[in-house]
């Protein structure tokens, strides 16, 4: 089983990338599971035609004796979808939610073990211990960082790499999700290289992604013949085949600023 | 598993709701403390509490009387915010250096578990050459037996507990949880603590029953080391019968099987049984091991209906609410508990007299002989006056 997580600054496109990768892998016949760890619980929505599924934490709160059937839902081409869920912004502790939900899933569900690819879609920065739970509990074996060529997303990506270094987790690659910044491909490629890794894919900015998401679909499902779909398919193949990793060497803030000047 | 791809309709869920547990407002035993006591029973040398300095203070302190060393990583605000990994590594190295332990336990707390501390990472970093039992526990479980089960699972993983004993303990713990829900401190939303009936009054009643030549059963159904004090009461009733000498028949039952349970628990059974023998008390029926207090009900029922159906009164000490009422029908019941919140449920079950030995447990830590109880002392004193 290939177990991966995609990290990156909030709003940078982790869920879009994760769900399109999941769909692309499913198209190629792989058994895929996607585990949304964001309390917003929208990681799997485009694999489920815009529908929201009950989350592990909300069922736990209701006192449901949770079985696999209650929390694992089949989406596009058999992709198994799970949402951890969590509290409304500003209350409770979303990080603890991830710890609890992941322990529970390990106990009650076999989908993670039965898949070829498990994707953990983890929220923004790793701001507390809970957000690192998938890694620390040994569930994530490969980590990818998603960023654009702008300073703030790169800063966040760099910080996340500091977290990986702290946790002793290798970085398997950097993915650029373009926001049409100047020299974006070069900047992200240089950033990845200086981390000791490489940029494995450059995803150009394409309004089709937004259009499909609004309609509740992945690009792979709704616009399978588009150019951007081809990029996601290529990314999916790259990730499935990839077995090189590095211990990331985070950049100094000064160097990050230089890169983006 | 619903296939959404073939079905555009809304997902309809029919989740199975757990049977509603009553919300309990009075303070409940802590799973963290339960983990500490379990590590002691497993004869672990040192326990590190990974959390705030004051967490589980009272019990940590008491357990030191019982030979278990307890230390804390003393997490403070900075620890909550920045994580406590380094402190745990420091303390782990330190206890190895200071105490040269043969085994170590690391126990989580609410604070460290909420912030997602990984106990195992510190163990990997320090890499001690003695077994370490990592217990990822907090006090947020409604039943403290959960803390015991988590600890036993870790002990099993660390190879210091056999699968067979683990399975046996698990059954006992599930039953203990049920006993508390049925007639124990988990049976009501709120239970008022009570000191129970006056010891003087109840002692007087026992003396009267013995004088009248009534036939009695004493049942020691104690939880582990609490037996060191509860057994004193059974012994005192025997002393009273002997002194009064009206020929009252007295039958003693006790959960003092020397072959059952963890080594430590078996040692307690051995110590108590040999003290009782020295005090001239014959245990007629062994009803189980000292950790079998939740499951002795059937054995006691069968014994009474087969051999002692026409007895007049029963003195039950330890966990009296685990003995089914059916088998005690027609008997006057005197029960002794150490839980002030156990009085009301016992009265509701139909026990005629309920006595509380307050703060019994702390007095039974670090001992290897029977300890005098307040009720036992009262009864003996009154009998002496009576027969003088």
PDB file of C-alpha atoms in Angstrom, chain B residues 156-332:
ATOM      1  CA  UNK B 156       1.036  -7.631  26.231  1.00  0.00           C
ATOM      2  CA  UNK B 157       2.817  -5.797  23.402  1.00  0.00           C
ATOM      3  CA  UNK B 158       5.893  -5.322  25.605  1.00  0.00           C
ATOM      4  CA  UNK B 159       5.936  -9.040  26.299  1.00  0.00           C
ATOM      5  CA  UNK B 160       5.506  -8.885  30.059  1.00  0.00           C
ATOM      6  CA  UNK B 161       1.996 -10.339  30.108  1.00  0.00           C
ATOM      7  CA  UNK B 162       0.790 -13.594  28.580  1.00  0.00           C
ATOM      8  CA  UNK B 163      -2.053 -13.629  26.051  1.00  0.00           C
ATOM      9  CA  UNK B 164      -3.945 -16.042  28.292  1.00  0.00           C
ATOM     10  CA  UNK B 165      -3.760 -13.779  31.350  1.00  0.00           C
ATOM     11  CA  UNK B 166      -4.625 -10.781  29.183  1.00  0.00           C
ATOM     12  CA  UNK B 167      -7.821 -12.422  27.943  1.00  0.00           C
ATOM     13  CA  UNK B 168      -8.729 -13.463  31.492  1.00  0.00           C
ATOM     14  CA  UNK B 169      -8.225  -9.923  32.791  1.00  0.00           C
ATOM     15  CA  UNK B 170     -10.256  -8.457  29.947  1.00  0.00           C
ATOM     16  CA  UNK B 171     -13.277 -10.564  30.841  1.00  0.00           C
ATOM     17  CA  UNK B 172     -12.946  -9.614  34.521  1.00  0.00           C
ATOM     18  CA  UNK B 173     -12.730  -5.922  33.661  1.00  0.00           C
ATOM     19  CA  UNK B 174     -15.771  -6.018  31.414  1.00  0.00           C
ATOM     20  CA  UNK B 175     -17.673  -7.704  34.217  1.00  0.00           C
ATOM     21  CA  UNK B 176     -16.376  -5.175  36.775  1.00  0.00           C
ATOM     22  CA  UNK B 177     -17.682  -2.370  34.551  1.00  0.00           C
ATOM     23  CA  UNK B 178     -21.083  -4.065  34.373  1.00  0.00           C
ATOM     24  CA  UNK B 179     -21.219  -4.554  38.147  1.00  0.00           C
ATOM     25  CA  UNK B 180     -20.636  -0.824  38.642  1.00  0.00           C
ATOM     26  CA  UNK B 181     -23.348   0.042  36.142  1.00  0.00           C
ATOM     27  CA  UNK B 182     -25.876  -2.336  37.647  1.00  0.00           C
ATOM     28  CA  UNK B 183     -25.574  -1.611  41.339  1.00  0.00           C
ATOM     29  CA  UNK B 184     -22.443   0.478  41.781  1.00  0.00           C
ATOM     30  CA  UNK B 185     -21.249   4.049  41.621  1.00  0.00           C
ATOM     31  CA  UNK B 186     -22.051   4.196  37.890  1.00  0.00           C
ATOM     32  CA  UNK B 187     -25.701   3.295  38.403  1.00  0.00           C
ATOM     33  CA  UNK B 188     -27.126   6.794  38.767  1.00  0.00           C
ATOM     34  CA  UNK B 189     -26.726  10.303  37.402  1.00  0.00           C
ATOM     35  CA  UNK B 190     -25.855  11.542  40.873  1.00  0.00           C
ATOM     36  CA  UNK B 191     -25.190   9.632  44.072  1.00  0.00           C
ATOM     37  CA  UNK B 192     -24.985  11.389  47.402  1.00  0.00           C
ATOM     38  CA  UNK B 193     -21.964  10.226  49.426  1.00  0.00           C
ATOM     39  CA  UNK B 194     -22.867   8.717  52.770  1.00  0.00           C
ATOM     40  CA  UNK B 195     -21.069   7.315  55.782  1.00  0.00           C
ATOM     41  CA  UNK B 196     -23.669   4.544  56.056  1.00  0.00           C
ATOM     42  CA  UNK B 197     -25.045   3.110  59.286  1.00  0.00           C
ATOM     43  CA  UNK B 198     -23.475   3.631  62.709  1.00  0.00           C
ATOM     44  CA  UNK B 199     -20.828   1.004  63.360  1.00  0.00           C
ATOM     45  CA  UNK B 200     -21.932   0.763  66.988  1.00  0.00           C
ATOM     46  CA  UNK B 201     -25.530  -0.024  66.043  1.00  0.00           C
ATOM     47  CA  UNK B 202     -24.582  -2.632  63.473  1.00  0.00           C
ATOM     48  CA  UNK B 203     -22.048  -4.278  65.796  1.00  0.00           C
ATOM     49  CA  UNK B 204     -24.769  -4.516  68.436  1.00  0.00           C
ATOM     50  CA  UNK B 205     -27.061  -6.190  65.933  1.00  0.00           C
ATOM     51  CA  UNK B 206     -24.416  -8.764  64.966  1.00  0.00           C
ATOM     52  CA  UNK B 207     -23.789  -9.547  68.623  1.00  0.00           C
ATOM     53  CA  UNK B 208     -27.530 -10.056  69.103  1.00  0.00           C
ATOM     54  CA  UNK B 209     -27.777 -12.385  66.107  1.00  0.00           C
ATOM     55  CA  UNK B 210     -24.883 -14.432  67.460  1.00  0.00           C
ATOM     56  CA  UNK B 211     -26.374 -14.518  70.939  1.00  0.00           C
ATOM     57  CA  UNK B 212     -29.617 -15.787  69.440  1.00  0.00           C
ATOM     58  CA  UNK B 213     -27.674 -18.641  67.885  1.00  0.00           C
ATOM     59  CA  UNK B 214     -28.456 -17.502  64.353  1.00  0.00           C
ATOM     60  CA  UNK B 215     -26.568 -19.086  61.476  1.00  0.00           C
ATOM     61  CA  UNK B 216     -24.368 -16.688  59.546  1.00  0.00           C
ATOM     62  CA  UNK B 217     -22.268 -16.514  56.417  1.00  0.00           C
ATOM     63  CA  UNK B 218     -19.352 -14.128  56.087  1.00  0.00           C
ATOM     64  CA  UNK B 219     -18.291 -13.343  52.547  1.00  0.00           C
ATOM     65  CA  UNK B 220     -15.022 -11.609  51.796  1.00  0.00           C
ATOM     66  CA  UNK B 221     -15.315 -10.411  48.211  1.00  0.00           C
ATOM     67  CA  UNK B 222     -12.488  -7.920  48.098  1.00  0.00           C
ATOM     68  CA  UNK B 223     -10.747  -6.124  45.282  1.00  0.00           C
ATOM     69  CA  UNK B 224      -7.070  -6.981  45.443  1.00  0.00           C
ATOM     70  CA  UNK B 225      -5.144  -5.298  48.293  1.00  0.00           C
ATOM     71  CA  UNK B 226      -8.311  -3.893  49.911  1.00  0.00           C
ATOM     72  CA  UNK B 227      -8.674  -7.435  51.242  1.00  0.00           C
ATOM     73  CA  UNK B 228      -6.027  -6.627  53.861  1.00  0.00           C
ATOM     74  CA  UNK B 229      -8.584  -4.545  55.746  1.00  0.00           C
ATOM     75  CA  UNK B 230     -11.899  -6.076  54.716  1.00  0.00           C
ATOM     76  CA  UNK B 231     -10.687  -9.484  55.941  1.00  0.00           C
ATOM     77  CA  UNK B 232     -10.303  -7.990  59.405  1.00  0.00           C
ATOM     78  CA  UNK B 233     -14.068  -7.576  59.574  1.00  0.00           C
ATOM     79  CA  UNK B 234     -14.718 -11.189  58.635  1.00  0.00           C
ATOM     80  CA  UNK B 235     -12.196 -12.172  61.292  1.00  0.00           C
ATOM     81  CA  UNK B 236     -13.885  -9.932  63.874  1.00  0.00           C
ATOM     82  CA  UNK B 237     -17.257 -11.581  63.267  1.00  0.00           C
ATOM     83  CA  UNK B 238     -15.586 -14.948  63.840  1.00  0.00           C
ATOM     84  CA  UNK B 239     -13.984 -13.602  67.002  1.00  0.00           C
ATOM     85  CA  UNK B 240     -17.370 -12.395  68.217  1.00  0.00           C
ATOM     86  CA  UNK B 241     -19.011 -15.760  67.538  1.00  0.00           C
ATOM     87  CA  UNK B 242     -16.280 -17.556  69.403  1.00  0.00           C
ATOM     88  CA  UNK B 243     -16.393 -15.231  72.412  1.00  0.00           C
ATOM     89  CA  UNK B 244     -20.170 -15.299  72.682  1.00  0.00           C
ATOM     90  CA  UNK B 245     -20.050 -19.054  72.332  1.00  0.00           C
ATOM     91  CA  UNK B 246     -23.746 -19.648  71.840  1.00  0.00           C
ATOM     92  CA  UNK B 247     -23.025 -22.257  69.207  1.00  0.00           C
ATOM     93  CA  UNK B 248     -23.897 -20.046  66.243  1.00  0.00           C
ATOM     94  CA  UNK B 249     -22.848 -21.712  63.041  1.00  0.00           C
ATOM     95  CA  UNK B 250     -20.590 -19.451  60.992  1.00  0.00           C
ATOM     96  CA  UNK B 251     -19.461 -20.216  57.446  1.00  0.00           C
ATOM     97  CA  UNK B 252     -16.666 -18.180  55.862  1.00  0.00           C
ATOM     98  CA  UNK B 253     -16.332 -17.605  52.134  1.00  0.00           C
ATOM     99  CA  UNK B 254     -13.483 -15.631  50.648  1.00  0.00           C
ATOM    100  CA  UNK B 255     -12.052 -14.783  47.222  1.00  0.00           C
ATOM    101  CA  UNK B 256      -8.585 -15.854  48.301  1.00  0.00           C
ATOM    102  CA  UNK B 257      -7.573 -18.326  45.621  1.00  0.00           C
ATOM    103  CA  UNK B 258      -3.780 -18.384  45.684  1.00  0.00           C
ATOM    104  CA  UNK B 259      -3.414 -19.648  42.131  1.00  0.00           C
ATOM    105  CA  UNK B 260      -5.289 -16.948  40.223  1.00  0.00           C
ATOM    106  CA  UNK B 261      -4.226 -13.560  38.901  1.00  0.00           C
ATOM    107  CA  UNK B 262      -0.988 -11.647  38.572  1.00  0.00           C
ATOM    108  CA  UNK B 263       1.846 -12.601  40.902  1.00  0.00           C
ATOM    109  CA  UNK B 264       1.331  -9.594  43.115  1.00  0.00           C
ATOM    110  CA  UNK B 265      -2.362 -10.348  43.550  1.00  0.00           C
ATOM    111  CA  UNK B 266      -1.658 -14.009  44.329  1.00  0.00           C
ATOM    112  CA  UNK B 267       0.790 -12.887  47.013  1.00  0.00           C
ATOM    113  CA  UNK B 268      -1.920 -10.767  48.637  1.00  0.00           C
ATOM    114  CA  UNK B 269      -4.240 -13.800  48.684  1.00  0.00           C
ATOM    115  CA  UNK B 270      -1.533 -15.892  50.290  1.00  0.00           C
ATOM    116  CA  UNK B 271      -0.753 -13.250  52.942  1.00  0.00           C
ATOM    117  CA  UNK B 272      -4.384 -12.677  53.884  1.00  0.00           C
ATOM    118  CA  UNK B 273      -5.214 -16.388  53.983  1.00  0.00           C
ATOM    119  CA  UNK B 274      -2.265 -17.136  56.219  1.00  0.00           C
ATOM    120  CA  UNK B 275      -3.154 -14.246  58.578  1.00  0.00           C
ATOM    121  CA  UNK B 276      -6.725 -15.510  58.812  1.00  0.00           C
ATOM    122  CA  UNK B 277      -5.402 -18.940  59.668  1.00  0.00           C
ATOM    123  CA  UNK B 278      -3.235 -17.424  62.403  1.00  0.00           C
ATOM    124  CA  UNK B 279      -6.294 -15.647  63.747  1.00  0.00           C
ATOM    125  CA  UNK B 280      -8.065 -18.994  63.950  1.00  0.00           C
ATOM    126  CA  UNK B 281     -10.464 -18.294  61.100  1.00  0.00           C
ATOM    127  CA  UNK B 282     -11.307 -21.206  58.846  1.00  0.00           C
ATOM    128  CA  UNK B 283     -12.161 -20.267  55.273  1.00  0.00           C
ATOM    129  CA  UNK B 284     -14.718 -22.898  54.340  1.00  0.00           C
ATOM    130  CA  UNK B 285     -15.228 -21.857  50.739  1.00  0.00           C
ATOM    131  CA  UNK B 286     -12.799 -20.240  48.301  1.00  0.00           C
ATOM    132  CA  UNK B 287     -14.980 -18.365  45.844  1.00  0.00           C
ATOM    133  CA  UNK B 288     -12.329 -17.056  43.421  1.00  0.00           C
ATOM    134  CA  UNK B 289      -9.165 -14.983  43.159  1.00  0.00           C
ATOM    135  CA  UNK B 290      -8.659 -11.499  44.592  1.00  0.00           C
ATOM    136  CA  UNK B 291      -9.157 -10.037  41.123  1.00  0.00           C
ATOM    137  CA  UNK B 292     -12.352 -12.015  40.559  1.00  0.00           C
ATOM    138  CA  UNK B 293     -14.602  -9.865  42.743  1.00  0.00           C
ATOM    139  CA  UNK B 294     -16.923  -9.028  39.822  1.00  0.00           C
ATOM    140  CA  UNK B 295     -17.528 -12.672  38.843  1.00  0.00           C
ATOM    141  CA  UNK B 296     -17.966 -14.568  42.114  1.00  0.00           C
ATOM    142  CA  UNK B 297     -21.762 -14.111  42.071  1.00  0.00           C
ATOM    143  CA  UNK B 298     -22.608 -17.441  40.456  1.00  0.00           C
ATOM    144  CA  UNK B 299     -20.246 -19.411  42.686  1.00  0.00           C
ATOM    145  CA  UNK B 300     -21.676 -17.837  45.831  1.00  0.00           C
ATOM    146  CA  UNK B 301     -25.256 -18.403  44.629  1.00  0.00           C
ATOM    147  CA  UNK B 302     -24.610 -22.051  43.916  1.00  0.00           C
ATOM    148  CA  UNK B 303     -22.843 -22.614  47.235  1.00  0.00           C
ATOM    149  CA  UNK B 304     -25.652 -21.051  49.210  1.00  0.00           C
ATOM    150  CA  UNK B 305     -28.421 -22.913  47.422  1.00  0.00           C
ATOM    151  CA  UNK B 306     -26.541 -26.249  47.567  1.00  0.00           C
ATOM    152  CA  UNK B 307     -25.067 -26.125  51.042  1.00  0.00           C
ATOM    153  CA  UNK B 308     -26.306 -23.198  53.111  1.00  0.00           C
ATOM    154  CA  UNK B 309     -29.909 -22.496  52.095  1.00  0.00           C
ATOM    155  CA  UNK B 310     -31.311 -21.938  55.583  1.00  0.00           C
ATOM    156  CA  UNK B 311     -28.849 -19.404  56.954  1.00  0.00           C
ATOM    157  CA  UNK B 312     -30.125 -16.388  58.822  1.00  0.00           C
ATOM    158  CA  UNK B 313     -27.693 -13.596  58.127  1.00  0.00           C
ATOM    159  CA  UNK B 314     -24.778 -12.619  55.904  1.00  0.00           C
ATOM    160  CA  UNK B 315     -21.890 -10.221  56.451  1.00  0.00           C
ATOM    161  CA  UNK B 316     -20.455  -9.230  53.080  1.00  0.00           C
ATOM    162  CA  UNK B 317     -17.283  -7.175  52.815  1.00  0.00           C
ATOM    163  CA  UNK B 318     -15.426  -5.642  49.867  1.00  0.00           C
ATOM    164  CA  UNK B 319     -17.623  -5.463  46.786  1.00  0.00           C
ATOM    165  CA  UNK B 320     -20.981  -6.514  48.258  1.00  0.00           C
ATOM    166  CA  UNK B 321     -22.965  -5.322  45.250  1.00  0.00           C
ATOM    167  CA  UNK B 322     -21.432  -8.070  43.108  1.00  0.00           C
ATOM    168  CA  UNK B 323     -23.319 -10.724  45.085  1.00  0.00           C
ATOM    169  CA  UNK B 324     -26.768 -11.326  43.563  1.00  0.00           C
ATOM    170  CA  UNK B 325     -29.689 -10.623  45.882  1.00  0.00           C
ATOM    171  CA  UNK B 326     -31.584 -13.770  44.851  1.00  0.00           C
ATOM    172  CA  UNK B 327     -29.229 -16.064  46.731  1.00  0.00           C
ATOM    173  CA  UNK B 328     -29.461 -13.930  49.874  1.00  0.00           C
ATOM    174  CA  UNK B 329     -33.243 -14.080  50.080  1.00  0.00           C
ATOM    175  CA  UNK B 330     -34.533 -14.430  53.609  1.00  0.00           C
ATOM    176  CA  UNK B 331     -31.223 -13.417  55.161  1.00  0.00           C
ATOM    177  CA  UNK B 332     -30.485 -10.283  57.088  1.00  0.00           C
TER     178      UNK B 332
END
